[in-house]
Short mmCIF file of N, CA and C in Angstrom, two decimals:
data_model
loop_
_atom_site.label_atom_id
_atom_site.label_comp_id
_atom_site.label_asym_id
_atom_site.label_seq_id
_atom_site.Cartn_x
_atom_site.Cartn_y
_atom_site.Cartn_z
N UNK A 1 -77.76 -65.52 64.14
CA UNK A 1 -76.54 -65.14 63.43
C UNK A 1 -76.66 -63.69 63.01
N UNK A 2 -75.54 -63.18 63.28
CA UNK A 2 -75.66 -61.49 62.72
C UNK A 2 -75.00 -61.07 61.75
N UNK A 3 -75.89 -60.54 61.04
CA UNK A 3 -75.28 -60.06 59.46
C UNK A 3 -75.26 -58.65 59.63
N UNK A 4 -74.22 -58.06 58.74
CA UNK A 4 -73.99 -56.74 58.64
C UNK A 4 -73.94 -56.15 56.84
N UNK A 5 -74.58 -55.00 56.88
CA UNK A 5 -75.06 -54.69 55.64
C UNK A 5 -74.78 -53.03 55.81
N UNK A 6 -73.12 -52.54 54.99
CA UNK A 6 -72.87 -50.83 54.81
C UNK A 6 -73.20 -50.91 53.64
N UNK A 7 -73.50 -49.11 53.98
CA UNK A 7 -73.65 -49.07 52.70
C UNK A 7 -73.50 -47.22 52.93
N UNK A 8 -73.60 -46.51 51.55
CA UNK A 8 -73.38 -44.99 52.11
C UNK A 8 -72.22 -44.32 51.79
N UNK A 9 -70.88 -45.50 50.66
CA UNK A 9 -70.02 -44.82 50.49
C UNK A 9 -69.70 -43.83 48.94
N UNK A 10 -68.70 -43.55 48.63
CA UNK A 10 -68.50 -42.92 47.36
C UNK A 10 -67.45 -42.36 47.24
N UNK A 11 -67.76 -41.67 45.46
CA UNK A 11 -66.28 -40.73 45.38
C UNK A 11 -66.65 -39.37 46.21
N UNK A 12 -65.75 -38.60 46.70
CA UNK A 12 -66.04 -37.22 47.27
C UNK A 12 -64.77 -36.76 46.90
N UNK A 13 -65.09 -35.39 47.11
CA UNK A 13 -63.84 -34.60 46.53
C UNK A 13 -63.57 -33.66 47.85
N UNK A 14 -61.99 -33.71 48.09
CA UNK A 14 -61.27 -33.10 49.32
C UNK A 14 -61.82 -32.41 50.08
N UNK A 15 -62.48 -32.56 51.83
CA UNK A 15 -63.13 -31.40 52.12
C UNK A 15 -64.54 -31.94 51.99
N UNK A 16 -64.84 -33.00 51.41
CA UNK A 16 -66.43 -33.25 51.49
C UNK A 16 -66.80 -34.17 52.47
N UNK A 17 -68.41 -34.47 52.42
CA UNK A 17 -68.92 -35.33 53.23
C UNK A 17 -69.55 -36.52 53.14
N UNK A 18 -69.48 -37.69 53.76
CA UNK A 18 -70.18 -38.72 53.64
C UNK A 18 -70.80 -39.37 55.10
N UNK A 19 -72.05 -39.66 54.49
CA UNK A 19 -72.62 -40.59 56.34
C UNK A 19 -72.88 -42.22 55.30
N UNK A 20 -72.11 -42.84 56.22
CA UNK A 20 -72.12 -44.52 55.89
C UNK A 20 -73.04 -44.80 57.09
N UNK A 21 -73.92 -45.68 56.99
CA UNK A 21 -74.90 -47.04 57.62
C UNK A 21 -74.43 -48.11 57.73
N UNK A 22 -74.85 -48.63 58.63
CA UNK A 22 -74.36 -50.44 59.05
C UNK A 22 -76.06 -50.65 59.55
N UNK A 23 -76.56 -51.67 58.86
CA UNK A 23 -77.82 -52.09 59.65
C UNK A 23 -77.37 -53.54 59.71
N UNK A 24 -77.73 -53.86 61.29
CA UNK A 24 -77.06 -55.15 61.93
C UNK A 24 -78.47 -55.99 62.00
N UNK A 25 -78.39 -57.05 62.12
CA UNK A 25 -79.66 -58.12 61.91
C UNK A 25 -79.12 -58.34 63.45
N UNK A 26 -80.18 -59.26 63.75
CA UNK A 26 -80.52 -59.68 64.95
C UNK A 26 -80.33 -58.82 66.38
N UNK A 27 -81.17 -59.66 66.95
CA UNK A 27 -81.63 -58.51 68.68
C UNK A 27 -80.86 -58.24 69.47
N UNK A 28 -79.56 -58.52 69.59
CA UNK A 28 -79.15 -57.94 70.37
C UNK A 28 -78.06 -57.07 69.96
N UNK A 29 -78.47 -56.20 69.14
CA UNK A 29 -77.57 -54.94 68.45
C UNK A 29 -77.70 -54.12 69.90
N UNK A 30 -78.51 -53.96 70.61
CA UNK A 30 -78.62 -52.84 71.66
C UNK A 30 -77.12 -53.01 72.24
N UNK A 31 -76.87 -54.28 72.65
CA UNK A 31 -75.79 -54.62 73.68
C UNK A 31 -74.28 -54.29 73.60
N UNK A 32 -74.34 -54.20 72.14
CA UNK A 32 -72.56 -55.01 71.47
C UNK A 32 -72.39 -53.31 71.25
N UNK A 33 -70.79 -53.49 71.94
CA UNK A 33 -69.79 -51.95 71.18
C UNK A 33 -69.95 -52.41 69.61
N UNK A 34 -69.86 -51.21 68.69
CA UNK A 34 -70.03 -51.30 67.14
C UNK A 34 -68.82 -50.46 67.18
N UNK A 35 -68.76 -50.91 66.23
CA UNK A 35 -67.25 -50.22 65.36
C UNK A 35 -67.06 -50.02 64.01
N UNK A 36 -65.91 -49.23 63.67
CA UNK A 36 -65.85 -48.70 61.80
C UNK A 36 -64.55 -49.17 61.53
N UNK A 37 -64.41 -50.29 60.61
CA UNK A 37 -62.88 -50.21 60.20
C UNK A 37 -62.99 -49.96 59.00
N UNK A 38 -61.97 -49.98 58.60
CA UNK A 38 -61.17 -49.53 57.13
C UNK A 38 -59.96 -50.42 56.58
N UNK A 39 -59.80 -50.83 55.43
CA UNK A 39 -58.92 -50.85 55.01
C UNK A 39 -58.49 -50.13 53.37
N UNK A 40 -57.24 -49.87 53.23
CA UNK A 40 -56.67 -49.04 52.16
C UNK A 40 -56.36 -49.90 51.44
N UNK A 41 -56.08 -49.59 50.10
CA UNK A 41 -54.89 -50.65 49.27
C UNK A 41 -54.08 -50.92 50.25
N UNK A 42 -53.52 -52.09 50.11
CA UNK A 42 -52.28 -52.82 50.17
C UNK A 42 -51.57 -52.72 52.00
N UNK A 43 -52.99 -51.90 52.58
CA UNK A 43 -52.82 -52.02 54.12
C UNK A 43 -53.44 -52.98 54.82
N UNK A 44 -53.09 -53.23 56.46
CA UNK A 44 -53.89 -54.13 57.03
C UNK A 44 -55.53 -53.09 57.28
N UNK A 45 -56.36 -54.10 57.82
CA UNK A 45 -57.76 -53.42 58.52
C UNK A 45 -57.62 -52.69 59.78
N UNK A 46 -57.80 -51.50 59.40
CA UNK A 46 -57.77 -50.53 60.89
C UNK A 46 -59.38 -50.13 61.91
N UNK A 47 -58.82 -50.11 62.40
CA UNK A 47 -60.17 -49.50 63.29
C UNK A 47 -60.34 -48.01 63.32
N UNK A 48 -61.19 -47.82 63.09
CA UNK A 48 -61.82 -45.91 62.72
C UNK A 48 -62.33 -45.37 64.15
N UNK A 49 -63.24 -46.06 64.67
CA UNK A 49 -64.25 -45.41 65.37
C UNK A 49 -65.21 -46.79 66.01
N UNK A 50 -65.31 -46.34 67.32
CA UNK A 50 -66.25 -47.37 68.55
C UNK A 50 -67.52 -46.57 69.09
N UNK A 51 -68.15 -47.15 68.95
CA UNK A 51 -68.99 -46.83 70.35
C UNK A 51 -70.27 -47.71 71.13
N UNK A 52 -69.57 -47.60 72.28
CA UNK A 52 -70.60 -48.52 73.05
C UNK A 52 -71.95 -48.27 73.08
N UNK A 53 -72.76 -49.50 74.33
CA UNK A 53 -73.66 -49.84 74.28
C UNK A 53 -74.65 -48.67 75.02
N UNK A 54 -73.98 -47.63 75.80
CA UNK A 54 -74.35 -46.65 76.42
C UNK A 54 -74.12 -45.12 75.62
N UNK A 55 -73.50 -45.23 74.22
CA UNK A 55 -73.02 -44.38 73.23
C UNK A 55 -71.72 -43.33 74.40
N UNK A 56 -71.01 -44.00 74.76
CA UNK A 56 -70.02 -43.48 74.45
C UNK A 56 -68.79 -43.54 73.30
N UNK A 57 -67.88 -43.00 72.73
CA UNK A 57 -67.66 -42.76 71.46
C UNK A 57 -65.92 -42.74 71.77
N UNK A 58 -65.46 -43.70 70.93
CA UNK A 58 -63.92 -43.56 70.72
C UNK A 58 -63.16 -43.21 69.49
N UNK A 59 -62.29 -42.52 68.84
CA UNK A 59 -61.90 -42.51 67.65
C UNK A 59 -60.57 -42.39 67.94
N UNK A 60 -59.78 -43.14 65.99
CA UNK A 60 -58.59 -42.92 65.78
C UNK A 60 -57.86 -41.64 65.51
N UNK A 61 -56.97 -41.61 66.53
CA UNK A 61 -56.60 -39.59 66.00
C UNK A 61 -56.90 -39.16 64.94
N UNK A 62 -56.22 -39.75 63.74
CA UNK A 62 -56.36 -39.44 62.47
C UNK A 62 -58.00 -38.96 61.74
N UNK A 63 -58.49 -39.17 62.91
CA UNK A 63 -59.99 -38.80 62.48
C UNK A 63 -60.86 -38.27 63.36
N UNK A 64 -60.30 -37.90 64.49
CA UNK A 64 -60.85 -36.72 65.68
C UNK A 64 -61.62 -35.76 64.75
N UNK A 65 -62.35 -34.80 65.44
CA UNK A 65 -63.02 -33.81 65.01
C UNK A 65 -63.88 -33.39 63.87
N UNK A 66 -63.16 -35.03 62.98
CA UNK A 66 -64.21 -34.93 61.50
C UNK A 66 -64.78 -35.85 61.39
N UNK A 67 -64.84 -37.08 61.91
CA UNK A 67 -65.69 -38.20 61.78
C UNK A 67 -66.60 -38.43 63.82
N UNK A 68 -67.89 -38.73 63.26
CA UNK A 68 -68.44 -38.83 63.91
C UNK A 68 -69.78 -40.19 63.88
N UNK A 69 -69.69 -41.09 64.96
CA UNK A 69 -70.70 -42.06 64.69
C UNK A 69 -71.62 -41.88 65.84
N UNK A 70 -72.42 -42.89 65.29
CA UNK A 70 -73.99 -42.96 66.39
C UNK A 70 -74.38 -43.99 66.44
N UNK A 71 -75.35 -44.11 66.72
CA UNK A 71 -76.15 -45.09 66.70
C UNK A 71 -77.58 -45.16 66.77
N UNK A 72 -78.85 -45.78 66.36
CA UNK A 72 -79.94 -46.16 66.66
C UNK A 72 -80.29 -47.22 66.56
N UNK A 73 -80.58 -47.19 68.10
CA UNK A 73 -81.15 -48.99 68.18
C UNK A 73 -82.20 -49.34 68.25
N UNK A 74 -83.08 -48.61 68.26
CA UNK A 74 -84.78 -48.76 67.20
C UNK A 74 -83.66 -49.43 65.71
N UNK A 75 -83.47 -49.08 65.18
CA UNK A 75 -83.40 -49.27 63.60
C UNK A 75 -82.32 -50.41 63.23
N UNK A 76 -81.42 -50.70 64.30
CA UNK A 76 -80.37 -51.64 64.67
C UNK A 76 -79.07 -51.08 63.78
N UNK A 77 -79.02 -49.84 63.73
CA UNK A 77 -77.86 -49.36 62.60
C UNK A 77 -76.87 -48.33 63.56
N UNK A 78 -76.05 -48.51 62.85
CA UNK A 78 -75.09 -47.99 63.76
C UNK A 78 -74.33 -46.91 61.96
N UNK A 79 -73.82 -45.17 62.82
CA UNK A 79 -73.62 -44.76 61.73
C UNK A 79 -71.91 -43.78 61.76
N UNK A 80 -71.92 -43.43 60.16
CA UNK A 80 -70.63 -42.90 60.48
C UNK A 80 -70.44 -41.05 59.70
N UNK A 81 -70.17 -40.40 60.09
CA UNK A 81 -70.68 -39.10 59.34
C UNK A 81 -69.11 -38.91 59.40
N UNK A 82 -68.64 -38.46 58.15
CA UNK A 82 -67.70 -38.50 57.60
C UNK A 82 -67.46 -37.05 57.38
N UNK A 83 -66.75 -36.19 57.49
CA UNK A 83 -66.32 -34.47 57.18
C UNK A 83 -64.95 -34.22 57.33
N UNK A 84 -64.86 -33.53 56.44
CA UNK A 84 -63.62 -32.82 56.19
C UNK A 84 -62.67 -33.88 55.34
N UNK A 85 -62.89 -34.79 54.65
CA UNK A 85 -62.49 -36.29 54.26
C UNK A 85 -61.15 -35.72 53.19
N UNK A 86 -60.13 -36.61 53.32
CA UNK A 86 -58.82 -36.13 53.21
C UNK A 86 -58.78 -37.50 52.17
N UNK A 87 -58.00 -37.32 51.06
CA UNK A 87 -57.29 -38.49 49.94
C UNK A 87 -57.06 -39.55 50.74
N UNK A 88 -56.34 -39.72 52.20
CA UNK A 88 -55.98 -40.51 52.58
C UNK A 88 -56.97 -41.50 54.01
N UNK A 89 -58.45 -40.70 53.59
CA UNK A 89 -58.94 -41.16 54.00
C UNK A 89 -60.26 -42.57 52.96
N UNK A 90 -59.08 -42.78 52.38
CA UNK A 90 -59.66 -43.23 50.61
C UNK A 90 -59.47 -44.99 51.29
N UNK A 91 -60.99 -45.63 51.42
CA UNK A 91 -60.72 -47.16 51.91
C UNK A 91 -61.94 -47.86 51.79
N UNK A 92 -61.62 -49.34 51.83
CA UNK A 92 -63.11 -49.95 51.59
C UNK A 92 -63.94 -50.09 53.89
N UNK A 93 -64.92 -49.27 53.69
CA UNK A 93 -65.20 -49.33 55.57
C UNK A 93 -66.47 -50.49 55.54
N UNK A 94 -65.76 -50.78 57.10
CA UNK A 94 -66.67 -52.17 57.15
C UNK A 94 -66.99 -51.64 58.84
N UNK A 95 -67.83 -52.79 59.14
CA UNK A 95 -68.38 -52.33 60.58
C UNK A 95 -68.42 -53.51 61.47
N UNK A 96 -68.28 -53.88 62.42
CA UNK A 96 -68.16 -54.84 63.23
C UNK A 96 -68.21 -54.93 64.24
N UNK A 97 -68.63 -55.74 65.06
CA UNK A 97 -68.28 -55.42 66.49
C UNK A 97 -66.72 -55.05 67.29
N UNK A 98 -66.73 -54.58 68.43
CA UNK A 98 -65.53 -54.12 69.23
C UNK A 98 -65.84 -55.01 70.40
N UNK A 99 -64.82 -55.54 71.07
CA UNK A 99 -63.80 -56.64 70.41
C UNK A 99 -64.03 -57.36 69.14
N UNK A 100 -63.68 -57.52 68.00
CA UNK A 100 -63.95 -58.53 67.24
C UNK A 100 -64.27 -60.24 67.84
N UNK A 101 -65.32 -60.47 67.07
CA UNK A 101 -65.73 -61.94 67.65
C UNK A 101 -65.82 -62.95 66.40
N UNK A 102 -67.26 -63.45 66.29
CA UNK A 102 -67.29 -64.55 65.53
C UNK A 102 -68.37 -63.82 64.18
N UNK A 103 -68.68 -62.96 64.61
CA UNK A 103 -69.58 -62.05 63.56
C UNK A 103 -68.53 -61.71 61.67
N UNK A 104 -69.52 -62.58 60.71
CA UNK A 104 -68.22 -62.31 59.51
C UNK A 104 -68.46 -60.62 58.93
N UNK A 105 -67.58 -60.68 58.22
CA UNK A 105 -67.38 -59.61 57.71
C UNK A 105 -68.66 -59.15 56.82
N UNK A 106 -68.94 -57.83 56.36
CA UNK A 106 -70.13 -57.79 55.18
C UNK A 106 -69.33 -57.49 54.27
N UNK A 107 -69.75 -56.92 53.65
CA UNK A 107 -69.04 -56.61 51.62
C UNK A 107 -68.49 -55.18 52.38
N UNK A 108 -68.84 -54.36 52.69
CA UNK A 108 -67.99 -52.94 53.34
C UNK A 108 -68.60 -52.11 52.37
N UNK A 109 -68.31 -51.06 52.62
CA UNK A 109 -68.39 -49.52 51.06
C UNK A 109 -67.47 -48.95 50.82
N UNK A 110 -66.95 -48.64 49.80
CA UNK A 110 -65.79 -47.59 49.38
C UNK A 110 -66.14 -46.39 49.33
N UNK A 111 -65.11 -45.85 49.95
CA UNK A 111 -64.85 -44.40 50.35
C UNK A 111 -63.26 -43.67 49.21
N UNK A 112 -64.53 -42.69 48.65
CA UNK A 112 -62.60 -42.58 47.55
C UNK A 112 -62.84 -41.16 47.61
N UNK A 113 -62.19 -40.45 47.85
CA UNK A 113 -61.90 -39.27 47.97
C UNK A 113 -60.33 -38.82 47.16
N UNK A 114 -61.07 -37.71 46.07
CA UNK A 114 -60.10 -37.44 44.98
C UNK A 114 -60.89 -36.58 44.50
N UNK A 115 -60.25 -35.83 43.84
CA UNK A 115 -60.28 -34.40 42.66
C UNK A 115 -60.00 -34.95 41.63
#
């Protein structure tokens, strides 16, 4: 069974930076696309950012050029480096696999970005 454990978030102020962690339990983290969602107040859960098992890398426009993930699979964590972070990038992020499957959710981290 695979558990997921972020962590890495906070308040930041407009323009700052954050790197969030996902360390995934069990062996076959090498295999599975990982992914970053988000959700805001009172929105559904979006998807941020993918990347496969070969690290290629997908993102939501809204976050081209300033968010960036990785991965290491020595360590089974998959990561998210956060820059240039905008108010409206203010959400609780969770990590999961791409496609979503049977893997539950973890607790996520909040990301609040404000002055």
């Amino acid at each position: 069974q695979v558990h997921l454990v972020e962590s890495g978030g906070g308040l930041v102020q407009p323009g700052g930076s954050l790197r969030l962690s996902c360390v995934v339990s069990g062996s076959m983290f090498s295999i599975y696309t990982m992914a970053w969602y988000r959700q805001a107040p009172g929105k559904q859960r979006e998807l941020v950012a993918r990347i496969g098992s070969d690290g290629v890398t997908v993102y939501q426009d809204s976050v081209k050029g300033r968010f960036t993930t990785s991965r290491d699979n020595a360590k089974n964590t998959v990561y998210l480096q956060m820059n240039g972070l905008k108010p409206e990038d203010t959400a609780l992020y969770y990590c999961n696999t791409f496609p979503l499957g049977t893997t539950a959710w973890g607790q996520g981290t909040q990301v609040t970005v404000s002055s």
